[in-house]
Structure formats: C-alpha cells, structure tokens
CSV table of C-alpha atoms in Angstrom, one decimal:
chain,number,residue,atom,x,y,z
A,650,MET,CA,8.1,-21.7,8.4
A,651,SER,CA,10.4,-21.8,5.6
A,652,GLY,CA,11.4,-20.1,2.2
A,653,TYR,CA,12.4,-16.7,3.6
A,654,GLY,CA,16.2,-16.6,2.4
A,655,MET,CA,17.0,-13.6,4.0
A,656,PRO,CA,20.6,-12.2,4.7
A,657,PRO,CA,22.1,-12.4,8.5
A,658,GLU,CA,21.0,-8.6,8.7
A,659,ILE,CA,17.3,-9.8,8.8
A,660,GLU,CA,16.2,-12.4,11.2
A,661,VAL,CA,12.9,-14.1,10.9
A,662,THR,CA,11.5,-16.2,13.9
A,663,ALA,CA,8.1,-17.6,14.5
A,664,ASP,CA,6.0,-17.5,17.6
A,665,GLY,CA,3.1,-19.8,16.4
A,666,PRO,CA,1.4,-17.9,13.5
A,667,ILE,CA,3.4,-14.6,14.3
A,668,ARG,CA,6.3,-14.0,12.3
A,669,ILE,CA,8.9,-11.7,14.3
A,670,VAL,CA,11.2,-9.8,11.7
A,671,THR,CA,14.1,-8.3,13.5
A,672,LEU,CA,16.5,-5.9,12.0
A,673,ASN,CA,19.9,-7.4,12.8
A,674,ARG,CA,23.1,-5.1,12.7
A,675,PRO,CA,22.9,-4.3,16.4
A,676,ASP,CA,26.6,-3.1,16.5
A,677,ALA,CA,25.7,-0.6,13.8
A,678,LEU,CA,22.5,0.3,15.6
A,679,ASN,CA,20.6,-1.4,12.6
A,680,ALA,CA,21.8,1.2,10.2
A,681,THR,CA,20.9,0.1,6.5
A,682,ASN,CA,23.3,-1.6,4.3
A,683,HIS,CA,22.8,-2.9,0.9
A,684,ALA,CA,21.9,-6.5,2.1
A,685,LEU,CA,19.4,-5.2,4.7
A,686,HIS,CA,17.9,-2.7,2.5
A,687,GLU,CA,17.5,-5.3,-0.5
A,688,GLY,CA,16.3,-7.9,2.3
A,689,LEU,CA,13.5,-5.6,3.4
A,690,GLY,CA,12.5,-5.2,-0.3
A,691,ALA,CA,11.9,-8.9,-0.5
A,692,ILE,CA,10.5,-10.0,2.9
A,693,PHE,CA,6.9,-8.6,3.0
A,694,PRO,CA,5.8,-10.5,-0.4
A,695,ARG,CA,7.3,-13.5,1.2
A,696,LEU,CA,5.6,-12.9,4.3
A,697,ASP,CA,2.4,-12.5,2.4
A,698,ALA,CA,3.0,-15.8,0.8
A,699,ASP,CA,3.4,-17.6,4.0
A,700,GLU,CA,0.0,-19.3,4.6
A,701,GLU,CA,0.7,-20.2,8.0
A,702,ALA,CA,1.4,-16.5,9.1
A,703,ARG,CA,-1.3,-14.4,10.7
A,704,ALA,CA,0.6,-11.2,12.0
A,705,VAL,CA,4.1,-9.7,11.9
A,706,VAL,CA,6.1,-8.1,14.6
A,707,LEU,CA,8.9,-5.8,13.0
A,708,THR,CA,11.6,-4.7,15.7
A,709,GLY,CA,15.4,-4.1,15.9
A,710,ALA,CA,18.1,-6.0,17.6
A,711,GLY,CA,20.1,-4.4,20.5
A,712,ARG,CA,19.4,-0.6,21.4
A,713,ALA,CA,18.2,0.9,18.3
A,714,PHE,CA,15.0,0.2,16.0
A,715,SER,CA,17.1,1.4,13.0
A,716,ALA,CA,19.4,4.4,12.9
A,717,GLY,CA,18.9,5.2,8.9
A,718,GLY,CA,21.4,4.7,6.4
A,719,ASP,CA,24.9,3.7,7.0
A,720,PHE,CA,27.1,6.5,5.8
A,721,SER,CA,29.5,3.8,4.0
A,722,TYR,CA,26.6,2.7,2.2
A,723,LEU,CA,25.5,6.1,1.2
A,724,ASP,CA,28.8,6.8,-0.1
A,725,GLU,CA,28.5,3.7,-2.3
A,726,LEU,CA,25.2,4.9,-3.7
A,727,THR,CA,26.9,8.2,-4.8
A,728,LYS,CA,29.4,6.4,-6.7
A,729,ASP,CA,27.7,3.5,-8.2
A,730,ASP,CA,24.9,4.1,-10.6
A,731,ASP,CA,23.7,0.5,-11.0
A,732,LEU,CA,23.9,0.0,-7.0
A,733,ARG,CA,21.7,3.2,-6.8
A,734,ARG,CA,19.2,1.9,-9.3
A,735,GLN,CA,18.7,-1.3,-7.7
A,736,THR,CA,18.5,0.4,-4.2
A,737,LEU,CA,15.6,2.7,-5.5
A,738,VAL,CA,13.9,-0.4,-7.1
A,739,ASP,CA,14.1,-1.8,-3.5
A,740,ALA,CA,12.9,1.5,-1.8
A,741,ARG,CA,9.7,1.1,-4.0
A,742,ARG,CA,9.4,-2.7,-3.0
A,743,ILE,CA,9.6,-1.8,0.7
A,744,VAL,CA,6.8,0.7,0.5
A,745,THR,CA,4.5,-1.2,-1.8
A,746,GLY,CA,5.3,-4.6,0.0
A,747,MET,CA,4.4,-3.2,3.3
A,748,VAL,CA,1.2,-1.4,2.3
A,749,GLN,CA,-0.1,-4.4,0.2
A,750,CYS,CA,1.1,-7.0,2.6
A,751,ARG,CA,-2.2,-8.9,3.8
A,752,LEU,CA,-0.6,-9.5,7.4
A,753,PRO,CA,-1.2,-6.9,10.0
A,754,ILE,CA,2.3,-5.4,10.8
A,755,ILE,CA,3.0,-4.4,14.3
A,756,ALA,CA,6.1,-2.3,14.8
A,757,ALA,CA,7.9,-2.7,18.3
A,758,VAL,CA,10.1,0.5,18.2
A,759,ASN,CA,12.6,-0.5,20.9
A,760,GLY,CA,14.9,2.5,20.2
A,761,PRO,CA,15.8,5.4,17.7
A,762,ALA,CA,13.8,4.9,14.6
A,763,VAL,CA,15.6,7.3,11.9
A,764,GLY,CA,15.2,7.5,8.3
A,765,LEU,CA,14.4,4.3,7.0
A,766,GLY,CA,13.7,3.0,10.4
A,767,CYS,CA,11.2,5.9,10.8
A,768,SER,CA,9.6,4.9,7.2
A,769,LEU,CA,9.1,1.4,8.6
A,770,ALA,CA,7.5,2.6,11.8
A,771,ALA,CA,5.3,4.9,9.5
A,772,LEU,CA,4.3,2.1,7.2
A,773,SER,CA,3.4,-0.4,9.9
A,774,ASP,CA,-0.4,-0.9,10.8
A,775,ILE,CA,0.1,-0.5,14.8
A,776,VAL,CA,3.1,1.0,16.4
A,777,PHE,CA,4.2,0.5,19.8
A,778,MET,CA,7.2,2.9,21.1
A,779,ALA,CA,9.7,2.6,23.9
A,780,GLU,CA,9.6,5.7,26.2
A,781,SER,CA,13.1,6.4,25.4
A,782,ALA,CA,12.7,6.0,21.7
A,783,HIS,CA,12.2,8.7,19.0
A,784,LEU,CA,11.5,9.1,15.5
A,785,ALA,CA,13.4,11.4,13.0
A,786,ASP,CA,13.5,11.7,9.3
A,787,PRO,CA,16.7,13.8,8.9
A,788,HIS,CA,17.0,13.2,4.9
A,789,VAL,CA,16.8,16.9,3.9
A,790,MET,CA,19.3,17.8,6.7
A,791,VAL,CA,22.0,15.5,4.9
A,792,GLY,CA,20.9,16.4,1.4
A,793,LEU,CA,18.8,13.6,0.3
A,794,VAL,CA,15.1,13.6,-0.6
A,795,ALA,CA,13.3,10.8,1.2
A,796,ALA,CA,11.7,8.7,-1.5
A,797,ASP,CA,10.4,6.2,0.9
A,798,GLY,CA,10.0,8.4,4.0
A,799,GLY,CA,7.9,10.8,6.0
A,800,PRO,CA,7.0,13.1,3.3
A,801,VAL,CA,5.1,10.2,1.4
A,802,THR,CA,3.2,8.6,4.5
A,803,TRP,CA,3.1,11.2,7.0
A,804,PRO,CA,0.5,13.4,5.7
A,805,LEU,CA,-2.2,10.5,6.0
A,806,LEU,CA,-1.2,10.0,9.7
A,807,THR,CA,-0.9,13.4,11.0
A,808,SER,CA,-1.8,16.9,10.1
A,809,LEU,CA,0.0,18.4,6.9
A,810,GLN,CA,1.3,21.0,8.7
A,811,LEU,CA,3.2,18.9,11.2
A,812,ALA,CA,4.4,16.5,8.3
A,813,LYS,CA,5.9,19.5,6.8
A,814,GLU,CA,7.6,20.7,9.9
A,815,TYR,CA,9.2,17.4,10.8
A,816,ALA,CA,9.9,16.4,7.2
A,817,LEU,CA,11.7,19.7,6.4
A,818,THR,CA,13.4,20.2,9.6
A,819,GLY,CA,14.5,16.7,10.6
A,820,ASP,CA,13.7,17.2,14.2
A,821,ARG,CA,13.4,14.3,16.4
A,822,ILE,CA,9.9,13.3,17.6
A,823,SER,CA,9.7,11.8,21.0
A,824,ALA,CA,7.7,8.8,21.8
A,825,HIS,CA,5.0,10.7,23.3
A,826,ARG,CA,5.0,13.5,20.8
A,827,ALA,CA,4.6,10.8,18.2
A,828,ALA,CA,1.4,9.4,20.0
A,829,GLN,CA,-0.1,12.8,20.3
A,830,MET,CA,0.7,13.4,16.4
A,831,GLY,CA,-0.8,9.9,15.5
A,832,LEU,CA,2.6,8.5,14.4
A,833,ALA,CA,2.6,5.9,17.1
A,834,ASN,CA,-0.4,4.1,18.9
A,835,HIS,CA,1.1,3.3,22.2
A,836,VAL,CA,4.0,4.3,24.4
A,837,CYS,CA,5.3,1.5,26.7
A,838,ALA,CA,8.3,1.2,29.3
A,839,ASP,CA,11.3,0.2,27.4
A,840,ASP,CA,11.4,-3.2,28.7
A,841,GLU,CA,7.8,-3.9,27.8
A,842,VAL,CA,7.6,-2.7,24.1
A,843,MET,CA,8.2,-6.1,22.6
A,844,SER,CA,5.8,-7.9,25.0
A,845,GLU,CA,3.2,-5.5,24.2
A,846,ALA,CA,3.6,-5.6,20.5
A,847,LEU,CA,3.5,-9.4,20.9
A,848,ALA,CA,0.2,-9.3,22.7
A,849,CYS,CA,-1.1,-7.2,20.1
A,850,ALA,CA,0.0,-9.5,17.6
A,851,ARG,CA,-1.4,-12.5,19.2
A,852,ARG,CA,-5.0,-10.7,19.7
A,853,LEU,CA,-5.0,-10.1,15.8
A,854,ALA,CA,-3.8,-13.5,15.0
A,855,ALA,CA,-6.8,-14.8,16.9
A,856,MET,CA,-9.4,-12.9,14.8
A,857,PRO,CA,-11.3,-14.2,11.9
A,858,ARG,CA,-8.6,-14.3,9.2
A,859,ARG,CA,-10.4,-13.3,6.0
A,860,THR,CA,-12.3,-10.5,7.7
A,861,LEU,CA,-9.0,-9.0,9.3
A,862,GLU,CA,-7.1,-9.2,6.1
A,863,ASP,CA,-10.0,-7.7,4.0
A,864,THR,CA,-10.3,-4.8,6.6
A,865,LYS,CA,-6.8,-4.2,6.5
A,866,ARG,CA,-6.9,-4.1,2.8
A,867,VAL,CA,-9.9,-1.6,2.8
A,868,LEU,CA,-8.1,0.8,5.1
A,869,ASN,CA,-4.8,0.4,3.3
A,870,LEU,CA,-6.3,1.3,0.0
A,871,HIS,CA,-6.6,4.9,1.3
A,872,LEU,CA,-2.5,4.8,1.9
A,873,GLU,CA,-1.8,2.9,-1.4
A,874,ARG,CA,-3.4,5.6,-3.5
A,875,ALA,CA,-1.5,8.4,-1.8
A,876,VAL,CA,1.8,6.4,-1.9
A,877,LEU,CA,1.2,5.8,-5.6
A,878,ALA,CA,0.4,9.1,-6.3
A,879,THR,CA,3.8,10.4,-5.0
A,880,LEU,CA,6.4,7.5,-5.2
A,881,ASP,CA,7.5,8.0,-8.7
A,882,PHE,CA,8.4,11.7,-8.1
A,883,ALA,CA,9.9,10.9,-4.8
A,884,ILE,CA,12.2,8.1,-6.1
A,885,ALA,CA,13.3,10.4,-9.2
A,886,ALA,CA,14.0,13.4,-6.8
A,887,GLU,CA,16.2,11.0,-4.4
A,888,ASP,CA,18.1,9.7,-7.4
A,889,ARG,CA,19.1,13.3,-8.3
A,890,SER,CA,19.7,14.2,-4.7
A,891,PHE,CA,22.3,11.5,-4.4
A,892,LEU,CA,24.6,13.8,-6.7
A,893,SER,CA,23.9,16.9,-4.4
A,894,PRO,CA,27.0,18.6,-3.1
A,895,GLU,CA,25.2,18.9,0.5
A,896,LEU,CA,25.2,15.2,0.8
A,897,ARG,CA,28.7,14.7,-0.6
A,898,ALA,CA,29.7,17.4,2.1
A,899,THR,CA,27.8,15.4,4.6
A,900,LEU,CA,29.4,12.1,3.8
A,901,ASP,CA,32.9,13.4,3.7
A,902,ARG,CA,32.5,14.9,7.3
A,903,GLN,CA,31.1,11.7,8.7
A,904,LEU,CA,33.5,9.2,6.9
A,905,SER,CA,36.3,11.6,8.3
A,906,LYS,CA,35.3,11.4,11.8
A,907,ARG,CA,34.8,7.7,11.4
A,908,SER,CA,38.5,7.3,10.2
A,909,SER,CA,39.9,9.6,13.0
A,910,ALA,CA,38.0,7.4,15.6
A,911,THR,CA,39.6,4.3,14.3
C-alpha cells in the first residue's frame, strides 16, 4: 500500500485488502481543519485507484467520529476568500469522491458525528453506529448552509419530512433513532463498532470483485443524480452564508469561550 500522501490528520492503514481511514485529530474530537478537509477531498480518488484495495472502513480516533468544523478554521474561512474557495472545491470533491468511489465504504461511527462527520456517515455505503454515538447537522443553527451535508443526501436515505426536520433544527439523532430512520444500518455496543465494521468489510472484500463494484455503481447512480442536481446551489449558498451575521456572532461567542478557558 502506497501513494496516499495524507496529512497527519488522516491515517490510512491496511488490513489485507481493506483500507482503514481514520480521522486523526483526537484531542479536537476530529473536528475539521484545513488539512483534514483537504485530505478528505483527495483520499477517495486515491483509494479508488488502489488496485489492491477491496473495501474501506472509515472511523475516528479517540472518543468521536468527527465533531464537525473547528471554529478557528471556520473563522479563517470568513476572512480568507481564497481559502474559502478552495474549501468549497474540496467539499465538492468529498461528496463526488465518496459517491463515485468503486470500493464499498463502511462507516464505523464510534462517537458523535456532527456536521461534516454526519455527512461522511450519510455518504458511506453501510453505517455501523456505537450505541452512545449520535448524528447531528447543526449548520443552520450556527448560520451556515450545509453544502455537503444532510440536505443533499438525507432525502434519499429517509423520508423528506424527517430530513427537513433534522436539517432545519439541527437536533441530535441518537444511534437507535438513526437506525429507525434509515440513516444507519446497525447499532453496536461501543466496544464492538469497529470489529463489526471490519467484519462487514472483510465479507464484502471476499465477494466477486467486478460484480460487487458494478452493483455499488448501479445503486449509487441514484445518489449521484440527486447530488449533482443540488450540489452547485448548495455550494453557492454555503459560500454566501459564510458572510452571515449569525455565523459571525456564533464564532465570536465560541472563540471568546475558548479564550476564556485558556
């Protein structure tokens, strides 16, 4: 296994033909900074090109799957137009890269999956959630539009009414509720979620390669068409929302709390 060239924020390891991709900012609950976001935009085409790979397990280091966007990073994006443009390009790459990846992607949601973390779970092919984990897409609450989030993918996974409720309110979705809604396949004991995801990956890796990959492609064509129909508007709307006064107020509060805590 070679050629991934990921930053330290993304760890790629091999278990035979399975590639384990770990979001690796455990002290920050795997919240997204620029390096992590950019790496996620690049990793899935590279996985796709790995001829020895047969399946992917996506998880987070430490207590969280991903706590969403790092507030310092979001603050940078409000002030740096070039960085924001690059971030939105990477957002598109994350979505299209996951949807178009030939390999089955199994999410081992080991803890909270918020914002981008929630999106990564929704874009995965099979989702295992720890009992204590939850999903949430709080973009609207902080004054942002989710270009790569719940509004893009959830309507294909659950009812439109439920997608609207949780995308508009940002409410948490417990693991068991996520499974009831169709946003997760399996709920596991916290200490079993990774082993269950790996067992699923090994089972898929043993399937006839071409038929497995072509079957995934047939299924994901439905998702790809829906994503491409909404993604341009979603990205433009998120770009505008970075200049919203509500986001500025949220960032000022959060950064002030962080400064006071230190």
